[in-house]
Short mmCIF file of C-alpha atoms in Angstrom, two decimals:
data_model
loop_
_atom_site.label_atom_id
_atom_site.label_comp_id
_atom_site.label_asym_id
_atom_site.label_seq_id
_atom_site.Cartn_x
_atom_site.Cartn_y
_atom_site.Cartn_z
CA UNK A 1 40.02 -29.23 -1.93
CA UNK A 2 41.89 -28.66 1.25
CA UNK A 3 44.49 -31.20 2.03
CA UNK A 4 43.86 -33.44 5.04
CA UNK A 5 46.71 -34.15 7.47
CA UNK A 6 45.15 -37.28 8.91
CA UNK A 7 43.50 -40.14 7.04
CA UNK A 8 42.34 -38.34 3.91
CA UNK A 9 40.36 -41.41 2.79
CA UNK A 10 38.17 -41.25 5.86
CA UNK A 11 37.66 -37.63 5.47
CA UNK A 12 36.72 -38.02 1.84
CA UNK A 13 34.16 -40.65 2.87
CA UNK A 14 32.71 -38.53 5.49
CA UNK A 15 32.28 -35.55 3.10
CA UNK A 16 30.74 -37.63 0.32
CA UNK A 17 28.37 -39.36 2.88
CA UNK A 18 27.31 -35.91 4.06
CA UNK A 19 26.76 -34.73 0.54
CA UNK A 20 24.77 -37.85 -0.27
CA UNK A 21 22.54 -37.38 2.75
CA UNK A 22 21.99 -33.70 1.90
CA UNK A 23 21.05 -34.62 -1.69
CA UNK A 24 18.70 -37.32 -0.50
CA UNK A 25 16.95 -34.74 1.75
CA UNK A 26 16.58 -32.33 -1.12
CA UNK A 27 15.12 -34.99 -3.36
CA UNK A 28 12.68 -36.18 -0.67
CA UNK A 29 11.74 -32.54 -0.02
CA UNK A 30 11.06 -32.10 -3.74
CA UNK A 31 8.84 -35.18 -3.87
CA UNK A 32 6.80 -33.90 -0.84
CA UNK A 33 6.66 -30.42 -2.42
CA UNK A 34 5.41 -31.68 -5.83
CA UNK A 35 2.85 -33.89 -4.04
CA UNK A 36 1.39 -30.81 -2.18
CA UNK A 37 1.57 -28.59 -5.26
CA UNK A 38 -0.50 -31.27 -7.21
CA UNK A 39 -3.06 -31.40 -4.39
CA UNK A 40 -3.25 -27.52 -4.27
CA UNK A 41 -3.57 -27.23 -8.04
CA UNK A 42 -6.40 -29.93 -8.05
CA UNK A 43 -8.31 -28.12 -5.30
CA UNK B 1 63.77 -46.81 -10.98
CA UNK B 2 62.54 -43.81 -9.01
CA UNK B 3 58.86 -43.10 -8.49
CA UNK B 4 57.37 -39.56 -8.25
CA UNK B 5 55.79 -38.72 -4.93
CA UNK B 6 52.08 -39.43 -5.01
CA UNK B 7 50.06 -36.27 -5.62
CA UNK B 8 47.58 -35.70 -2.79
CA UNK B 9 44.05 -35.96 -4.02
CA UNK B 10 42.06 -32.85 -3.18
CA UNK B 11 39.00 -33.40 -0.99
CA UNK B 12 35.49 -32.74 -2.42
CA UNK B 13 33.54 -29.76 -1.31
CA UNK B 14 31.35 -30.22 1.78
CA UNK B 15 27.61 -29.71 1.55
CA UNK B 16 28.00 -26.71 3.84
CA UNK B 17 30.21 -25.15 1.15
CA UNK B 18 27.40 -25.48 -1.38
CA UNK B 19 25.09 -23.93 1.19
CA UNK B 20 27.37 -21.00 1.79
CA UNK B 21 27.44 -20.38 -2.02
CA UNK B 22 23.80 -19.26 -1.82
CA UNK B 23 24.61 -16.44 0.71
CA UNK B 24 22.08 -17.57 3.36
CA UNK B 25 22.28 -14.20 5.21
CA UNK B 26 21.34 -12.22 2.06
CA UNK B 27 18.73 -14.88 1.40
CA UNK B 28 17.00 -14.13 4.74
CA UNK B 29 16.34 -10.57 3.62
CA UNK B 30 15.15 -11.74 0.17
CA UNK B 31 12.76 -14.22 1.86
CA UNK B 32 11.47 -11.58 4.22
CA UNK B 33 10.88 -8.91 1.61
CA UNK B 34 9.37 -11.45 -0.80
CA UNK B 35 7.05 -12.74 1.89
CA UNK B 36 6.00 -9.20 2.81
CA UNK B 37 5.19 -8.38 -0.73
CA UNK B 38 3.08 -11.48 -0.97
CA UNK B 39 1.28 -10.84 2.36
CA UNK B 40 0.71 -7.22 1.58
CA UNK B 41 -1.10 -8.11 -1.63
CA UNK B 42 -4.95 -7.62 -1.33
CA UNK B 43 -5.71 -11.30 -2.14
CA UNK B 44 -5.65 -14.59 -0.24
CA UNK B 45 -2.97 -16.99 -1.48
CA UNK B 46 -3.15 -20.80 -1.12
CA UNK B 47 -0.58 -21.53 1.61
CA UNK B 48 1.12 -24.24 -0.44
CA UNK B 49 1.32 -22.01 -3.57
CA UNK B 50 2.59 -19.12 -1.33
CA UNK B 51 5.24 -21.38 0.23
CA UNK B 52 6.36 -22.53 -3.16
CA UNK B 53 6.55 -18.90 -4.50
CA UNK B 54 8.74 -17.85 -1.52
CA UNK B 55 10.90 -20.96 -1.85
CA UNK B 56 11.47 -20.24 -5.56
CA UNK B 57 12.35 -16.56 -4.81
CA UNK B 58 14.89 -17.88 -2.20
CA UNK B 59 16.33 -20.65 -4.39
CA UNK B 60 16.58 -18.21 -7.35
CA UNK B 61 18.40 -15.73 -5.13
CA UNK B 62 20.73 -18.59 -3.93
CA UNK B 63 21.42 -19.60 -7.57
CA UNK B 64 22.37 -16.05 -8.64
CA UNK B 65 24.56 -15.79 -5.54
CA UNK B 66 26.37 -18.94 -6.60
CA UNK B 67 26.84 -17.55 -10.09
CA UNK B 68 28.12 -14.36 -8.57
CA UNK B 69 30.75 -16.16 -6.55
CA UNK B 70 31.66 -18.39 -9.52
CA UNK B 71 32.42 -15.33 -11.61
CA UNK B 72 34.07 -13.30 -8.80
CA UNK B 73 36.22 -16.10 -7.30
CA UNK B 74 39.48 -14.30 -8.15
CA UNK B 75 38.35 -11.00 -6.84
CA UNK B 76 36.92 -12.57 -3.65
CA UNK B 77 40.40 -14.03 -2.91
CA UNK B 78 41.77 -10.50 -2.68
CA UNK B 79 39.45 -9.26 -0.03
CA UNK B 80 39.60 -10.24 3.63
CA UNK B 81 35.80 -10.27 3.94
CA UNK B 82 35.42 -12.82 1.15
CA UNK B 83 38.75 -14.72 1.08
CA UNK B 84 37.31 -17.66 3.11
CA UNK B 85 34.49 -18.42 0.70
CA UNK B 86 34.62 -21.93 -0.80
CA UNK B 87 36.03 -20.94 -4.20
CA UNK B 88 38.87 -18.51 -3.18
CA UNK B 89 39.70 -20.78 -0.23
CA UNK B 90 40.14 -23.68 -2.70
CA UNK B 91 37.56 -25.97 -1.23
CA UNK B 92 35.54 -26.24 -4.40
CA UNK B 93 36.05 -26.46 -8.15
CA UNK B 94 34.77 -23.36 -10.06
CA UNK B 95 32.66 -25.45 -12.36
CA UNK B 96 30.83 -27.00 -9.50
CA UNK B 97 29.76 -23.50 -8.30
CA UNK B 98 28.72 -22.53 -11.83
CA UNK B 99 26.66 -25.76 -12.35
CA UNK B 100 25.11 -25.47 -8.91
CA UNK B 101 24.14 -21.92 -9.66
CA UNK B 102 22.61 -22.69 -13.00
CA UNK B 103 20.70 -25.73 -11.53
CA UNK B 104 19.20 -23.65 -8.79
CA UNK B 105 18.32 -20.81 -11.17
CA UNK B 106 16.72 -22.96 -13.79
CA UNK B 107 14.98 -25.11 -11.24
CA UNK B 108 13.48 -22.24 -9.31
CA UNK B 109 12.16 -20.53 -12.49
CA UNK B 110 10.58 -23.70 -13.83
CA UNK B 111 8.87 -24.64 -10.49
CA UNK B 112 7.69 -20.99 -10.11
CA UNK B 113 6.15 -21.09 -13.60
CA UNK B 114 4.56 -24.51 -13.27
CA UNK B 115 3.23 -24.11 -9.73
CA UNK B 116 2.66 -20.34 -9.32
CA UNK B 117 2.54 -18.47 -12.59
CA UNK B 118 4.60 -17.61 -15.64
CA UNK B 119 4.57 -13.88 -15.08
CA UNK B 120 6.15 -14.29 -11.63
CA UNK B 121 8.54 -16.88 -13.15
CA UNK B 122 9.57 -14.49 -15.99
CA UNK B 123 10.32 -11.70 -13.46
CA UNK B 124 12.30 -14.19 -11.33
CA UNK B 125 14.29 -15.23 -14.39
CA UNK B 126 14.96 -11.63 -15.21
CA UNK B 127 16.09 -10.83 -11.66
CA UNK B 128 18.59 -13.77 -11.72
CA UNK B 129 19.93 -12.53 -15.11
CA UNK B 130 20.04 -8.99 -13.80
CA UNK B 131 22.13 -9.92 -10.68
CA UNK B 132 24.31 -12.52 -12.33
CA UNK B 133 25.00 -10.75 -15.69
CA UNK B 134 24.01 -7.08 -15.62
CA UNK B 135 25.38 -6.53 -12.12
CA UNK B 136 28.17 -9.07 -11.49
CA UNK B 137 29.63 -9.41 -15.00
CA UNK B 138 28.82 -6.11 -16.66
CA UNK B 139 28.47 -3.16 -14.24
CA UNK B 140 30.22 -4.09 -10.99
CA UNK B 141 33.73 -4.04 -12.50
CA UNK B 142 33.10 -1.09 -14.79
CA UNK B 143 31.33 1.72 -13.07
CA UNK B 144 31.05 3.30 -9.62
CA UNK B 145 27.30 3.46 -10.33
CA UNK B 146 27.42 -0.39 -10.07
CA UNK B 147 25.38 -0.35 -6.81
CA UNK B 148 22.70 1.98 -8.10
CA UNK B 149 21.70 -0.20 -11.09
CA UNK B 150 22.69 -3.50 -9.44
CA UNK B 151 20.40 -2.53 -6.50
CA UNK B 152 17.57 -3.44 -8.83
CA UNK B 153 18.46 -7.10 -8.41
CA UNK B 154 17.68 -6.94 -4.71
CA UNK B 155 14.52 -4.95 -5.35
CA UNK B 156 12.75 -7.73 -7.26
CA UNK B 157 11.67 -10.16 -4.37
CA UNK B 158 8.74 -8.14 -2.97
CA UNK B 159 7.59 -7.40 -6.56
CA UNK B 160 7.71 -11.11 -7.35
CA UNK B 161 5.90 -11.89 -4.09
CA UNK B 162 3.13 -9.52 -4.89
CA UNK B 163 2.85 -10.68 -8.50
CA UNK B 164 2.90 -14.34 -7.38
CA UNK B 165 -0.23 -13.49 -5.28
CA UNK B 166 -2.14 -11.35 -7.70
CA UNK B 167 -0.89 -12.46 -11.08
CA UNK B 168 -0.55 -8.94 -12.40
CA UNK B 169 1.87 -5.93 -12.28
CA UNK B 170 0.23 -2.98 -10.68
CA UNK B 171 1.50 0.29 -9.11
CA UNK B 172 2.22 -1.28 -5.63
CA UNK B 173 4.78 -3.89 -6.69
CA UNK B 174 6.58 -1.12 -8.67
CA UNK B 175 6.59 1.01 -5.59
CA UNK B 176 7.97 -1.89 -3.45
CA UNK B 177 10.71 -2.26 -6.13
CA UNK B 178 11.48 1.49 -6.04
CA UNK B 179 11.78 1.45 -2.15
CA UNK B 180 14.55 -1.14 -2.23
CA UNK B 181 16.10 0.34 -5.35
CA UNK B 182 16.59 3.73 -3.68
CA UNK B 183 17.53 2.12 -0.31
CA UNK B 184 20.38 0.12 -1.74
CA UNK B 185 22.91 2.86 -2.64
CA UNK B 186 23.03 4.50 0.80
CA UNK B 187 23.07 0.91 2.37
CA UNK B 188 25.99 -0.32 0.33
CA UNK B 189 27.91 2.96 0.16
CA UNK B 190 27.78 3.23 3.96
CA UNK B 191 29.44 -0.24 3.95
CA UNK B 192 31.84 0.64 1.21
CA UNK B 193 33.03 3.65 3.17
CA UNK B 194 34.39 1.56 6.03
CA UNK B 195 35.60 -1.39 3.99
CA UNK B 196 37.04 0.82 1.17
CA UNK B 197 40.51 -0.62 1.41
CA UNK B 198 39.31 -4.03 0.57
CA UNK B 199 37.38 -2.99 -2.55
CA UNK B 200 40.36 -0.84 -3.70
CA UNK B 201 42.60 -3.84 -3.33
CA UNK B 202 40.38 -5.91 -5.64
CA UNK B 203 40.10 -3.11 -8.18
CA UNK B 204 36.30 -2.76 -7.85
CA UNK B 205 35.23 0.84 -8.69
CA UNK B 206 33.13 1.40 -5.63
CA UNK B 207 31.97 4.98 -5.27
CA UNK B 208 34.36 5.84 -2.34
CA UNK B 209 37.33 4.45 -4.30
CA UNK B 210 36.54 6.36 -7.46
CA UNK B 211 34.74 9.53 -6.33
CA UNK B 212 36.14 9.92 -2.87
CA UNK B 213 34.49 10.05 0.54
CA UNK B 214 32.91 13.52 0.30
CA UNK B 215 31.20 12.78 -2.97
CA UNK B 216 29.91 9.40 -1.72
CA UNK B 217 28.54 11.05 1.46
CA UNK B 218 26.73 13.58 -0.58
CA UNK B 219 25.21 10.93 -2.77
CA UNK B 220 24.13 8.95 0.31
CA UNK B 221 22.29 11.98 1.49
CA UNK B 222 20.61 12.55 -1.97
CA UNK B 223 19.30 8.95 -2.01
CA UNK B 224 18.16 9.23 1.62
CA UNK B 225 16.15 12.41 0.76
CA UNK B 226 14.54 10.60 -2.24
CA UNK B 227 13.65 7.66 0.00
CA UNK B 228 11.36 9.82 2.12
CA UNK B 229 8.74 10.47 -0.63
CA UNK B 230 9.21 7.09 -2.22
CA UNK B 231 8.56 5.21 0.98
CA UNK B 232 5.59 7.48 1.68
CA UNK B 233 4.11 7.04 -1.80
CA UNK B 234 2.01 3.82 -0.93
CA UNK B 235 0.28 5.89 1.82
CA UNK B 236 -0.14 9.09 -0.23
CA UNK B 237 -1.57 7.09 -3.17
CA UNK B 238 -4.00 5.28 -0.91
CA UNK B 239 -2.58 1.72 -1.30
CA UNK B 240 -1.40 1.56 2.36
CA UNK B 241 -2.99 2.84 5.49
CA UNK B 242 -1.95 5.23 8.27
CA UNK B 243 -0.02 2.63 10.30
CA UNK B 244 2.36 2.18 7.26
CA UNK B 245 2.39 5.88 6.53
CA UNK B 246 3.37 6.88 10.11
CA UNK B 247 6.02 4.20 10.34
CA UNK B 248 7.46 5.09 6.93
CA UNK B 249 7.66 8.71 7.97
CA UNK B 250 9.42 8.02 11.22
CA UNK B 251 11.81 5.43 9.83
CA UNK B 252 12.71 7.54 6.76
CA UNK B 253 13.21 10.58 8.98
CA UNK B 254 15.58 8.63 11.20
CA UNK B 255 17.38 7.35 8.08
CA UNK B 256 17.71 10.88 6.81
CA UNK B 257 19.13 12.15 10.14
CA UNK B 258 21.72 9.35 10.22
CA UNK B 259 22.60 10.19 6.57
CA UNK B 260 22.98 13.82 7.53
CA UNK B 261 25.45 12.69 10.25
CA UNK B 262 27.39 10.86 7.60
CA UNK B 263 27.24 13.69 4.93
CA UNK B 264 27.22 16.95 6.81
CA UNK B 265 27.29 16.96 10.66
CA UNK B 266 29.79 14.28 11.56
CA UNK B 267 29.41 15.16 15.26
CA UNK B 268 33.05 15.89 15.66
CA UNK B 269 34.04 12.44 14.30
CA UNK B 270 37.50 12.50 12.77
CA UNK B 271 38.03 11.49 9.14
CA UNK B 272 39.11 8.05 10.07
CA UNK B 273 36.29 7.57 12.57
CA UNK B 274 33.65 5.57 10.72
CA UNK B 275 31.06 5.33 13.55
CA UNK B 276 28.46 7.45 11.67
CA UNK B 277 28.78 5.15 8.57
CA UNK B 278 28.61 2.03 10.64
CA UNK B 279 25.61 3.40 12.47
CA UNK B 280 23.85 4.20 9.19
CA UNK B 281 24.68 0.78 7.70
CA UNK B 282 23.24 -1.00 10.82
CA UNK B 283 20.07 1.09 10.79
CA UNK B 284 19.59 0.62 7.03
CA UNK B 285 19.07 -3.12 7.68
CA UNK B 286 16.69 -2.47 10.46
CA UNK B 287 14.91 0.11 8.34
CA UNK B 288 14.09 -2.25 5.59
CA UNK B 289 12.89 -5.00 7.97
CA UNK B 290 10.71 -2.60 9.93
CA UNK B 291 9.28 -0.86 6.82
CA UNK B 292 8.12 -4.06 5.19
CA UNK B 293 6.91 -5.54 8.48
CA UNK B 294 4.78 -2.40 9.00
CA UNK B 295 3.43 -2.74 5.45
CA UNK B 296 2.13 -6.23 6.29
CA UNK B 297 0.91 -5.10 9.79
CA UNK B 298 -0.96 -2.27 8.11
CA UNK B 299 -2.63 -4.67 5.70
CA UNK B 300 -3.90 -6.95 8.45
CA UNK B 301 -4.54 -4.41 11.25
CA UNK B 302 -5.79 -1.33 9.21
CA UNK B 303 -6.93 -3.06 6.06
#
């Protein structure tokens, strides 16, 4: 929530884009994890 | 017609702030002890299931750390060591930290239960409750014994690791729990002795603040003496071999000597000289890493 001296809109977009990328990675990781758990449980 | 100056819109929290809520440095010790507990167990674990178990232990620890920071945001703002955390620094809404902590906690328990086993999941759930509620909300602000009982929270990971592998509670996971439980008070009180002013400012009844330095030093020594038989117990009871036994003896003896320096023979150190305490704190971290590493080495090398 820190205030940005220069171009707060650009900073906001950068932070949200970073969070979106991190969330996408987590979701992708969960998909891969659940896939391997399923394979391990079947084996 | 005059218009009010536009209110600056606060920036959202960065993903790094969410990561820092999980206390990654503490998590590294949790991962290590959990992994050692699992590897020391006398059964082979499917690597995928083992990975999931350790991941759940780590994420559960991260969730409880986020809940801890949500609850203690005001206190953290009063201490130099914690003032730059996302909540006291004003980089994140409190509800975001709470929701993040709950999501990580619930998610880790569910995945542990579904993929690994419900006994390990139940103990993981209890460990999160223990840290977030019993320690953070109940004991920490009320009693100087907060660290003693709260230390139980950090003692769960190797127990969960072992139970994730074997599916049952036996003597060894209880001993692993006891080792960290008795290690925690001298570890944290050594730290509290040289950051006492910070804890006092936040009104947290840490032992040095309430009982004074001399009493804290004596209690450090008492726990260090107790650690010797407790760390040796796996060897004496025949659940660990000579490599672990010898390592535990040497490491615990060194720990005891450093505690003696803190409690009795301060080597001429003046009252304000905290080098013995800093040395004990530094060694206590090394002690735990080395002891658990030797437990695993013993299992694979001695059998």
